[in-house]
């Protein structure tokens, strides 16, 4: 394979040059370590207190379902509020839930549905935390270090996964699940301490926060109008749905196929983590040697092999070997999905884009945990894993034609900062509207094909950033005169729409300006729609708009 990367290669350890990244990364090791020990305790406790096989798989579903349900709302919060404070609230909430879980287990009052309830609440905390955490990585390191930072986060999580489950299995075997839950509660403290000490600069807001509902709608609209991100979401959903079979059914693999106990379960889980660490270390090299599509395709195929061997093998060493491959495939695929979303998204909407990526991934995991649990109950865990391997092969085939992943590019998604609020003669308020915008272009006949091509991209950008009712018209009497028209619901949304323009979007604007053949720049008309009732339509004249009242 040739080198398809368009980005300059940087050291995989370069994000560690930034002190805040080092501190948060190190504290996250402890938090992840506790979380994995808690997962081992919950999964193994469920095998002891539940009579149904599918209840074991539901532990994984209860963890991932909240992320699917609430990530978009959390992404809107991450983009509109201080991300450090959001993470602190989420970490403290999970600390309280973990203490309650440990106390309930210690008192012997745990039931299967109560355990699922506690697990669901911890998943809610994760759903609140993750968009802010992942979006804040771009606040800790420069954009050039972002792919390496994402890979290091995956490596850090999987370093703990390589030893955490084995230690968790030993803790459960020696002291019971309550001790594992208590260790998890303590593990939140280092990260809370680091977050308390992190002094993030407060960015100056020129506009008020987006209303919550509009913020979520804007995130959905941005992703819907970004074809590359849509491809990532689909492939991530399929991968999460099929690959989670191994994690959801691993307690049953340890107990029923390999014939072991909680310690062996921890060792198998640890083998998966070791493979993931290896995958994280290799991911940077693989991104420069293989295309994004081939990286993900191999991830699907590698995990299919893992699932098939885990479903057939009765030898612990062979199952561990398969899980090494599965762990590497897991981290290379998911980290590449994450990197692609972050590198394709400007900062104003990165939290919401990442939340939708998580919704797709963890939604697939939640659905897959339930489906593969039912399949294991009906046919056995081995057969369920073989079924998931077939789905993984199908997921690899999706990229052959229709859903090929895009390559990473060097698009400059920093704000263009070219928009200046225009002087107007009416006394507008931020919520005044609707606003209609009309832009006149003069296009020579020979430039019409090129103009139509670039305006198709302009239409996508306008709609993606919040414009409504976009149209392009041509004058019947003067065919060289073209009119671009769009609407925004209020004046403040018009301002917000223009401030969302990135440096990459500005390139499209420059191409349009070069095709415009008039002596003056394209003429812009800004109109406010008014009813025919004269009393409702009356607006007082004013020299300039004040957006702060």
Coordinates of C-alpha atoms in Angstrom, one line a residue:
X1 CA 0.0 0.0 0.0
X2 CA 1.2 3.5 -0.7
X3 CA 1.1 6.4 1.8
X4 CA -2.3 8.0 1.4
X5 CA -2.0 10.3 4.4
X6 CA -2.1 14.0 3.6
X7 CA -1.0 15.1 7.1
X8 CA 2.5 15.5 8.3
X9 CA 3.6 12.6 10.4
X10 CA 4.1 13.5 14.1
X11 CA 5.4 11.4 17.0
X12 CA 2.7 9.2 18.6
X13 CA 3.9 10.6 22.0
X14 CA 3.9 14.3 21.0
X15 CA 0.7 15.1 23.0
X16 CA 2.6 14.4 26.2
X17 CA 4.5 17.7 25.6
X18 CA 1.3 19.4 26.9
X19 CA 1.1 19.3 30.7
X20 CA -2.7 19.3 31.0
X21 CA -3.0 16.4 28.6
X22 CA -0.4 14.5 30.6
X23 CA -2.2 15.1 33.8
X24 CA -5.7 14.3 32.6
X25 CA -4.4 11.2 30.7
X26 CA -2.6 9.9 33.8
X27 CA -5.6 10.5 36.1
X28 CA -7.9 8.8 33.5
X29 CA -5.8 5.7 33.8
X30 CA -6.9 5.4 37.4
X31 CA -10.5 6.1 36.5
X32 CA -10.5 3.6 33.7
X33 CA -8.8 1.0 35.9
X34 CA -11.6 1.3 38.4
X35 CA -14.3 1.2 35.7
X36 CA -13.0 -2.0 34.3
X37 CA -12.8 -3.6 37.7
X38 CA -16.4 -2.5 38.3
X39 CA -17.4 -4.1 34.9
X40 CA -15.8 -7.4 35.9
X41 CA -17.6 -7.3 39.2
X42 CA -21.0 -6.5 37.7
X43 CA -20.8 -9.1 34.9
X44 CA -19.7 -11.8 37.3
X45 CA -22.2 -10.9 40.0
X46 CA -24.9 -11.2 37.3
X47 CA -23.8 -14.7 36.5
X48 CA -24.3 -15.6 40.2
X49 CA -27.7 -13.9 40.9
X50 CA -29.5 -14.3 37.5
X51 CA -31.0 -17.4 36.1
X52 CA -31.2 -16.3 32.5
X53 CA -28.2 -16.1 30.2
X54 CA -29.5 -13.0 28.4
X55 CA -29.4 -11.0 31.7
X56 CA -25.6 -11.3 31.7
X57 CA -25.5 -9.7 28.2
X58 CA -27.9 -7.0 29.5
X59 CA -25.1 -5.7 31.8
X60 CA -23.2 -4.5 28.7
X61 CA -26.5 -3.2 27.2
X62 CA -27.3 -1.2 30.4
X63 CA -23.8 0.5 30.2
X64 CA -24.1 1.5 26.6
X65 CA -27.8 2.3 26.2
X66 CA -27.6 5.7 28.1
X67 CA -24.8 6.7 25.8
X68 CA -27.1 6.1 22.8
X69 CA -30.0 7.9 24.4
X70 CA -28.4 10.9 25.9
X71 CA -25.2 11.6 24.0
X72 CA -26.7 14.2 21.6
X73 CA -28.0 16.2 24.6
X74 CA -24.6 15.9 26.3
X75 CA -22.9 17.0 23.0
X76 CA -25.1 20.2 23.0
X77 CA -24.1 20.8 26.6
X78 CA -20.4 20.2 25.7
X79 CA -20.6 22.8 22.9
X80 CA -22.4 25.5 25.0
X81 CA -20.9 25.2 28.5
X82 CA -17.5 24.9 30.1
X83 CA -16.4 21.4 29.3
X84 CA -14.2 21.1 32.4
X85 CA -17.2 21.8 34.7
X86 CA -19.4 19.4 32.8
X87 CA -16.8 16.6 33.3
X88 CA -16.5 17.4 37.0
X89 CA -20.3 17.1 37.4
X90 CA -20.3 13.8 35.5
X91 CA -17.4 12.4 37.5
X92 CA -19.0 13.4 40.9
X93 CA -22.3 11.8 39.9
X94 CA -20.6 8.5 39.0
X95 CA -18.7 8.6 42.3
X96 CA -22.0 8.9 44.2
X97 CA -23.6 6.0 42.2
X98 CA -20.5 3.8 42.7
X99 CA -20.6 4.3 46.4
X100 CA -24.3 3.4 46.5
X101 CA -23.6 0.3 44.4
X102 CA -20.8 -0.8 46.6
X103 CA -22.9 -0.4 49.8
X104 CA -25.9 -2.2 48.3
X105 CA -23.7 -5.2 47.3
X106 CA -21.9 -5.2 50.6
X107 CA -25.3 -5.4 52.4
X108 CA -26.4 -8.3 50.2
X109 CA -29.4 -6.5 48.9
X110 CA -28.5 -6.7 45.2
X111 CA -31.0 -8.1 42.7
X112 CA -30.5 -8.5 38.9
X113 CA -32.7 -5.5 38.0
X114 CA -31.2 -3.3 40.8
X115 CA -27.7 -4.2 39.4
X116 CA -28.9 -3.2 35.9
X117 CA -30.3 0.0 37.3
X118 CA -27.0 1.0 39.0
X119 CA -25.1 0.1 35.8
X120 CA -27.6 2.2 33.8
X121 CA -26.9 5.2 36.0
X122 CA -23.2 4.8 35.6
X123 CA -23.8 4.7 31.9
X124 CA -25.7 8.0 32.2
X125 CA -22.7 9.6 33.9
X126 CA -20.5 8.3 31.0
X127 CA -22.9 9.7 28.5
X128 CA -22.6 13.2 30.1
X129 CA -18.9 13.0 30.4
X130 CA -17.7 11.6 27.1
X131 CA -18.6 14.3 24.6
X132 CA -17.0 17.0 26.8
X133 CA -14.0 14.8 27.5
X134 CA -13.4 13.9 23.8
X135 CA -14.1 17.5 22.6
X136 CA -11.8 18.9 25.2
X137 CA -8.9 16.9 23.8
X138 CA -8.8 19.6 21.0
X139 CA -8.6 22.2 23.8
X140 CA -5.5 20.5 25.3
X141 CA -3.4 19.9 22.2
X142 CA -3.0 21.6 18.8
X143 CA -4.8 20.2 15.8
X144 CA -1.7 18.6 14.5
X145 CA -1.4 16.5 17.6
X146 CA -5.1 15.5 17.7
X147 CA -4.8 12.1 16.0
X148 CA -1.9 11.1 18.2
X149 CA -3.9 12.3 21.3
X150 CA -6.9 10.3 20.4
X151 CA -4.7 7.2 19.9
X152 CA -3.0 7.8 23.2
X153 CA -6.4 8.0 24.9
X154 CA -7.3 4.6 23.4
X155 CA -4.0 3.2 24.4
X156 CA -4.4 4.5 28.0
X157 CA -7.8 2.9 28.3
X158 CA -6.6 -0.3 26.9
X159 CA -3.4 -0.4 29.1
X160 CA -5.8 -0.5 32.0
X161 CA -7.9 -3.1 30.2
X162 CA -4.9 -5.3 29.8
X163 CA -4.4 -5.7 33.5
X164 CA -7.6 -4.2 35.1
X165 CA -9.9 -7.1 34.3
X166 CA -7.4 -9.7 35.6
X167 CA -7.0 -7.8 38.8
X168 CA -10.7 -7.3 38.9
X169 CA -11.2 -11.0 38.6
X170 CA -8.8 -11.6 41.4
X171 CA -10.6 -9.0 43.6
X172 CA -14.0 -10.6 42.9
X173 CA -12.6 -14.1 43.6
X174 CA -11.0 -13.0 46.8
X175 CA -13.3 -10.4 48.3
X176 CA -16.5 -10.4 46.2
X177 CA -18.1 -7.9 43.8
X178 CA -18.7 -5.3 46.5
X179 CA -14.9 -4.8 46.9
X180 CA -14.6 -4.3 43.1
X181 CA -17.4 -1.6 43.3
X182 CA -15.6 0.1 46.2
X183 CA -12.3 0.2 44.2
X184 CA -14.2 1.9 41.3
X185 CA -15.6 4.5 43.6
X186 CA -12.1 5.5 44.8
X187 CA -10.8 5.6 41.3
X188 CA -12.8 8.8 40.4
X189 CA -10.9 10.9 43.0
X190 CA -7.6 11.5 41.0
X191 CA -9.5 12.8 37.9
X192 CA -11.7 15.0 40.0
X193 CA -8.6 16.5 41.6
X194 CA -6.9 17.2 38.2
X195 CA -10.1 18.8 36.9
X196 CA -10.4 21.0 39.9
X197 CA -6.8 22.3 39.3
X198 CA -7.2 22.7 35.5
X199 CA -7.8 26.4 34.8
X200 CA -9.4 26.6 31.4
X201 CA -9.6 30.0 29.8
X202 CA -13.1 31.4 29.5
X203 CA -13.8 32.1 25.8
X204 CA -15.4 35.4 25.2
X205 CA -19.0 34.9 23.9
X206 CA -20.2 37.5 21.4
X207 CA -23.6 35.7 21.2
X208 CA -25.8 34.1 23.8
X209 CA -25.8 30.3 24.1
X210 CA -28.0 28.4 21.6
X211 CA -31.3 27.3 23.1
X212 CA -31.0 23.6 24.0
X213 CA -33.4 22.3 21.4
X214 CA -32.0 24.4 18.7
X215 CA -28.5 23.3 19.6
X216 CA -29.4 19.6 19.3
X217 CA -31.1 20.3 16.0
X218 CA -28.1 22.2 14.7
X219 CA -25.9 19.2 15.6
X220 CA -28.2 16.8 13.7
X221 CA -28.4 19.1 10.8
X222 CA -24.6 19.5 10.6
X223 CA -24.0 15.7 10.5
X224 CA -26.9 15.1 8.1
X225 CA -25.3 17.6 5.7
X226 CA -21.8 16.1 6.1
X227 CA -21.6 12.9 3.9
X228 CA -18.2 11.9 5.2
X229 CA -19.4 11.9 8.8
X230 CA -22.5 10.0 7.9
X231 CA -20.4 7.2 6.5
X232 CA -18.4 7.0 9.7
X233 CA -21.6 6.8 11.8
X234 CA -23.0 3.9 9.7
X235 CA -19.8 1.9 9.8
X236 CA -19.4 2.6 13.6
X237 CA -22.9 1.4 14.2
X238 CA -22.3 -1.8 12.4
X239 CA -19.0 -2.3 14.1
X240 CA -20.4 -1.7 17.5
X241 CA -23.4 -3.9 16.9
X242 CA -21.3 -6.9 15.8
X243 CA -18.1 -6.5 17.7
X244 CA -19.7 -6.1 21.1
X245 CA -20.7 -9.8 21.0
X246 CA -17.3 -10.8 22.3
X247 CA -17.4 -8.3 25.2
X248 CA -21.0 -9.1 26.1
X249 CA -20.6 -12.8 26.0
X250 CA -17.1 -13.1 27.4
X251 CA -18.2 -14.2 30.9
X252 CA -20.1 -17.0 29.2
X253 CA -17.1 -17.9 27.1
X254 CA -15.0 -18.1 30.2
X255 CA -17.6 -20.1 32.1
X256 CA -19.2 -22.4 29.5
X257 CA -16.8 -22.7 26.6
X258 CA -13.3 -22.5 28.2
X259 CA -14.7 -23.8 31.6
X260 CA -13.0 -21.3 33.9
X261 CA -13.9 -19.0 36.8
X262 CA -13.7 -15.2 37.4
X263 CA -9.9 -15.2 37.4
X264 CA -9.8 -16.7 33.9
X265 CA -12.5 -14.2 32.8
X266 CA -10.2 -11.4 33.9
X267 CA -7.2 -13.0 32.1
X268 CA -9.3 -13.2 28.9
X269 CA -10.4 -9.6 29.2
X270 CA -6.8 -8.7 29.9
X271 CA -5.6 -10.4 26.7
X272 CA -8.2 -8.2 24.8
X273 CA -6.7 -5.1 26.5
X274 CA -3.1 -6.1 25.7
X275 CA -4.1 -6.5 22.0
X276 CA -5.7 -3.1 22.2
X277 CA -2.6 -1.5 23.5
X278 CA -0.6 -3.0 20.6
X279 CA -3.2 -1.7 18.2
X280 CA -3.0 1.8 19.7
X281 CA 0.8 1.8 19.3
X282 CA 0.6 0.6 15.7
X283 CA -2.4 2.8 14.7
X284 CA -0.2 5.8 13.8
X285 CA 2.0 3.7 11.5
X286 CA -1.0 2.0 10.0
X287 CA -2.7 5.3 9.2
X288 CA 0.4 6.3 7.1
X289 CA 0.7 3.0 5.4
X290 CA -2.9 2.1 4.6
X291 CA -5.9 4.1 3.6
X292 CA -8.6 4.8 6.2
X293 CA -10.9 2.3 4.5
X294 CA -8.3 -0.5 4.5
X295 CA -7.6 0.2 8.2
X296 CA -11.3 -0.2 9.1
X297 CA -11.8 -3.1 6.7
X298 CA -8.9 -5.0 8.4
X299 CA -10.4 -4.1 11.8
X300 CA -13.7 -5.7 10.8
X301 CA -12.0 -8.8 9.4
X302 CA -9.7 -9.1 12.4
X303 CA -12.6 -8.9 14.9
X304 CA -14.5 -11.5 12.8
X305 CA -11.6 -13.9 13.3
X306 CA -11.6 -13.1 17.0
X307 CA -15.3 -13.8 17.4
X308 CA -15.1 -17.0 15.4
X309 CA -12.2 -18.4 17.3
X310 CA -13.7 -17.4 20.7
X311 CA -16.9 -19.2 19.7
X312 CA -15.1 -22.4 18.7
X313 CA -12.0 -22.7 20.9
X314 CA -12.0 -24.6 24.2
X315 CA -8.3 -23.9 24.8
X316 CA -7.6 -20.8 27.0
X317 CA -4.3 -20.0 25.1
X318 CA -6.0 -20.0 21.7
X319 CA -8.9 -17.9 23.0
X320 CA -6.4 -15.4 24.5
X321 CA -4.6 -15.2 21.1
X322 CA -7.9 -14.5 19.4
X323 CA -8.7 -11.8 21.9
X324 CA -5.3 -10.2 21.2
X325 CA -6.3 -9.8 17.6
X326 CA -9.7 -8.6 18.6
X327 CA -8.3 -5.9 20.9
X328 CA -6.0 -4.6 18.2
X329 CA -8.9 -4.5 15.7
X330 CA -11.2 -2.8 18.2
X331 CA -8.9 0.1 19.0
X332 CA -7.6 0.7 15.4
X333 CA -11.2 0.9 14.1
X334 CA -12.8 3.0 16.9
X335 CA -9.9 5.4 17.1
X336 CA -10.0 6.0 13.4
X337 CA -13.7 6.6 13.5
X338 CA -13.1 9.1 16.3
X339 CA -10.2 10.9 14.5
X340 CA -12.2 11.1 11.3
X341 CA -15.1 12.8 13.0
X342 CA -12.9 15.3 15.0
X343 CA -10.8 16.2 11.9
X344 CA -14.0 16.8 9.8
X345 CA -15.7 19.0 12.4
X346 CA -15.2 22.7 13.4
X347 CA -15.0 23.5 17.1
X348 CA -18.4 25.0 17.4
X349 CA -20.1 21.7 16.8
X350 CA -17.4 19.1 17.6
X351 CA -19.1 18.0 20.9
X352 CA -22.4 17.3 19.1
X353 CA -20.7 15.5 16.2
X354 CA -18.7 13.3 18.6
X355 CA -21.9 12.7 20.6
X356 CA -23.7 11.4 17.4
X357 CA -20.7 9.2 16.7
X358 CA -21.0 7.8 20.2
X359 CA -24.8 7.4 19.7
X360 CA -24.2 5.4 16.6
X361 CA -21.4 3.3 18.2
X362 CA -22.9 2.7 21.6
X363 CA -26.4 2.3 20.1
X364 CA -25.0 -0.5 18.0
X365 CA -23.4 -1.9 21.1
X366 CA -26.6 -1.7 23.2
X367 CA -28.6 -3.3 20.5
X368 CA -26.0 -5.9 19.8
X369 CA -25.6 -6.8 23.5
X370 CA -29.3 -7.5 23.6
X371 CA -29.5 -9.4 20.3
X372 CA -26.4 -11.5 20.9
X373 CA -27.7 -12.3 24.4
X374 CA -30.9 -13.6 23.0
X375 CA -29.0 -15.6 20.4
X376 CA -26.8 -17.1 23.1
X377 CA -29.8 -18.0 25.2
X378 CA -31.5 -19.7 22.2
X379 CA -28.5 -21.3 20.5
X380 CA -25.5 -21.1 22.8
X381 CA -22.7 -18.5 23.2
X382 CA -20.5 -20.2 20.6
X383 CA -23.1 -20.1 17.9
X384 CA -24.0 -16.5 18.7
X385 CA -20.3 -15.5 18.3
X386 CA -20.2 -17.2 14.9
X387 CA -23.2 -15.3 13.8
X388 CA -21.6 -12.0 14.8
X389 CA -18.5 -13.0 12.8
X390 CA -20.6 -13.2 9.7
X391 CA -22.1 -9.7 10.4
X392 CA -18.5 -8.4 10.8
X393 CA -17.5 -9.7 7.4
X394 CA -20.6 -8.0 5.9
X395 CA -19.5 -4.8 7.7
X396 CA -16.1 -5.0 6.0
X397 CA -17.8 -5.4 2.6
X398 CA -19.8 -2.2 3.1
X399 CA -16.7 -0.2 2.3
X400 CA -16.2 -1.8 -1.1
X401 CA -18.5 0.6 -2.9
X402 CA -21.1 2.6 -1.1
X403 CA -19.7 3.5 2.3
X404 CA -16.0 3.9 1.8
X405 CA -14.4 6.0 4.5
X406 CA -12.9 9.3 3.5
X407 CA -9.2 10.0 3.9
X408 CA -8.0 12.4 6.5
X409 CA -7.4 15.9 5.0
X410 CA -5.8 19.1 6.0
X411 CA -9.0 21.2 5.8
X412 CA -8.6 24.3 7.9
X413 CA -11.7 24.3 10.0
X414 CA -10.7 27.3 12.1
X415 CA -13.3 30.1 12.1
X416 CA -12.9 32.4 9.1
X417 CA -13.7 35.5 11.2
X418 CA -14.6 37.5 8.1
X419 CA -18.2 38.4 9.0
X420 CA -18.9 41.9 10.4
X421 CA -22.3 42.8 11.7
X422 CA -23.8 45.1 9.1
X423 CA -25.2 48.6 9.8
X424 CA -28.9 48.6 9.6
X425 CA -31.6 51.3 9.8
X426 CA -34.2 49.4 11.8
X427 CA -34.3 48.8 15.5
X428 CA -33.8 45.0 15.4
X429 CA -33.8 42.8 18.5
X430 CA -31.9 39.4 18.5
X431 CA -35.1 37.5 18.1
X432 CA -36.4 39.8 15.3
X433 CA -37.3 37.8 12.2
X434 CA -37.7 35.9 9.9
X435 CA -34.7 37.2 8.0
X436 CA -34.5 36.8 4.2
X437 CA -31.0 37.1 2.5
X438 CA -30.7 37.8 -1.2
X439 CA -27.3 37.9 -2.9
X440 CA -26.9 39.1 -6.6
X441 CA -24.3 37.6 -8.8
X442 CA -23.4 38.5 -12.4
X443 CA -22.1 35.4 -14.2
X444 CA -20.9 35.2 -17.8
X445 CA -22.5 32.5 -19.9
X446 CA -19.3 30.5 -20.3
X447 CA -18.9 30.4 -16.5
X448 CA -22.4 29.1 -15.8
X449 CA -21.3 25.4 -15.5
X450 CA -18.5 26.2 -13.0
X451 CA -20.9 28.5 -11.1
X452 CA -23.5 25.8 -10.7
X453 CA -21.0 23.3 -9.5
X454 CA -19.6 25.6 -6.8
X455 CA -23.1 26.8 -5.8
X456 CA -24.1 23.2 -5.2
X457 CA -21.4 23.1 -2.5
X458 CA -22.5 26.5 -1.3
X459 CA -26.0 25.2 -0.8
X460 CA -24.8 22.3 1.3
X461 CA -22.7 24.6 3.5
X462 CA -25.5 27.1 3.9
X463 CA -28.0 24.4 4.9
X464 CA -25.5 22.7 7.1
X465 CA -24.8 25.9 9.1
X466 CA -28.5 26.7 9.6
X467 CA -29.9 28.4 6.5
X468 CA -33.4 27.5 5.5
X469 CA -35.3 27.6 2.1
X470 CA -32.1 28.0 0.1
X471 CA -32.8 28.7 -3.6
X472 CA -30.8 29.8 -6.7
X473 CA -32.7 31.8 -9.4
X474 CA -31.8 33.2 -12.8
X475 CA -33.3 36.5 -14.2
X476 CA -35.4 35.9 -17.3
X477 CA -34.7 39.3 -18.7
X478 CA -31.1 39.5 -17.8
X479 CA -29.7 35.9 -17.9
X480 CA -26.3 37.0 -16.5
X481 CA -28.1 38.0 -13.2
X482 CA -28.4 35.2 -10.6
X483 CA -29.9 35.5 -7.2
X484 CA -29.0 33.3 -4.1
X485 CA -31.8 33.4 -1.5
X486 CA -32.0 31.8 2.0
X487 CA -33.8 32.5 5.3
X488 CA -33.0 32.4 9.0
X489 CA -35.6 32.4 11.7
X490 CA -34.2 35.4 13.6
X491 CA -31.5 38.0 13.3
X492 CA -29.3 36.4 15.9
X493 CA -29.4 33.1 14.0
X494 CA -28.3 35.0 10.9
X495 CA -25.3 36.3 12.8
X496 CA -24.6 32.9 14.2
X497 CA -24.9 31.3 10.7
X498 CA -22.2 33.6 9.4
X499 CA -19.9 33.2 12.3
X500 CA -19.9 29.4 11.7
X501 CA -18.0 29.9 8.4
X502 CA -14.6 28.1 8.5
X503 CA -11.5 28.9 6.5
X504 CA -12.3 25.9 4.3
X505 CA -15.8 27.3 3.7
X506 CA -14.2 30.7 2.8
X507 CA -12.4 29.0 -0.1
X508 CA -15.8 28.3 -1.7
X509 CA -16.8 31.9 -1.2
X510 CA -13.6 33.0 -3.0
X511 CA -14.3 30.7 -5.9
X512 CA -17.8 32.3 -6.2
X513 CA -16.3 35.8 -6.0
X514 CA -13.9 35.0 -8.9
X515 CA -16.8 33.9 -11.1
X516 CA -18.7 37.1 -10.4
X517 CA -18.0 39.4 -13.3
X518 CA -19.6 42.6 -11.9
X519 CA -17.5 45.8 -11.3
X520 CA -18.8 45.7 -7.7
X521 CA -18.8 42.8 -5.2
X522 CA -22.0 40.7 -5.2
X523 CA -24.8 42.8 -3.8
X524 CA -26.4 41.6 -0.5
X525 CA -30.0 42.4 0.5
X526 CA -31.0 41.7 4.1
X527 CA -34.7 41.8 4.5
X528 CA -37.0 41.2 7.5
X529 CA -40.3 39.6 6.7
X530 CA -43.3 41.5 8.0
X531 CA -47.1 40.8 8.1
X532 CA -49.5 43.0 6.2
X533 CA -51.0 44.4 9.5
X534 CA -49.3 47.8 9.7
X535 CA -49.3 47.9 13.5
X536 CA -47.4 44.6 13.8
X537 CA -45.0 45.5 11.0
X538 CA -43.9 48.8 12.5
X539 CA -40.3 48.9 13.5
X540 CA -38.4 51.9 14.7
X541 CA -35.3 53.2 12.7
X542 CA -31.9 52.7 14.3
X543 CA -28.4 53.1 13.2
X544 CA -26.8 49.9 14.3
X545 CA -27.9 46.6 16.0
X546 CA -27.1 45.9 19.6
X547 CA -26.9 42.1 20.1
X548 CA -26.3 42.3 23.8
X549 CA -29.8 43.3 24.8

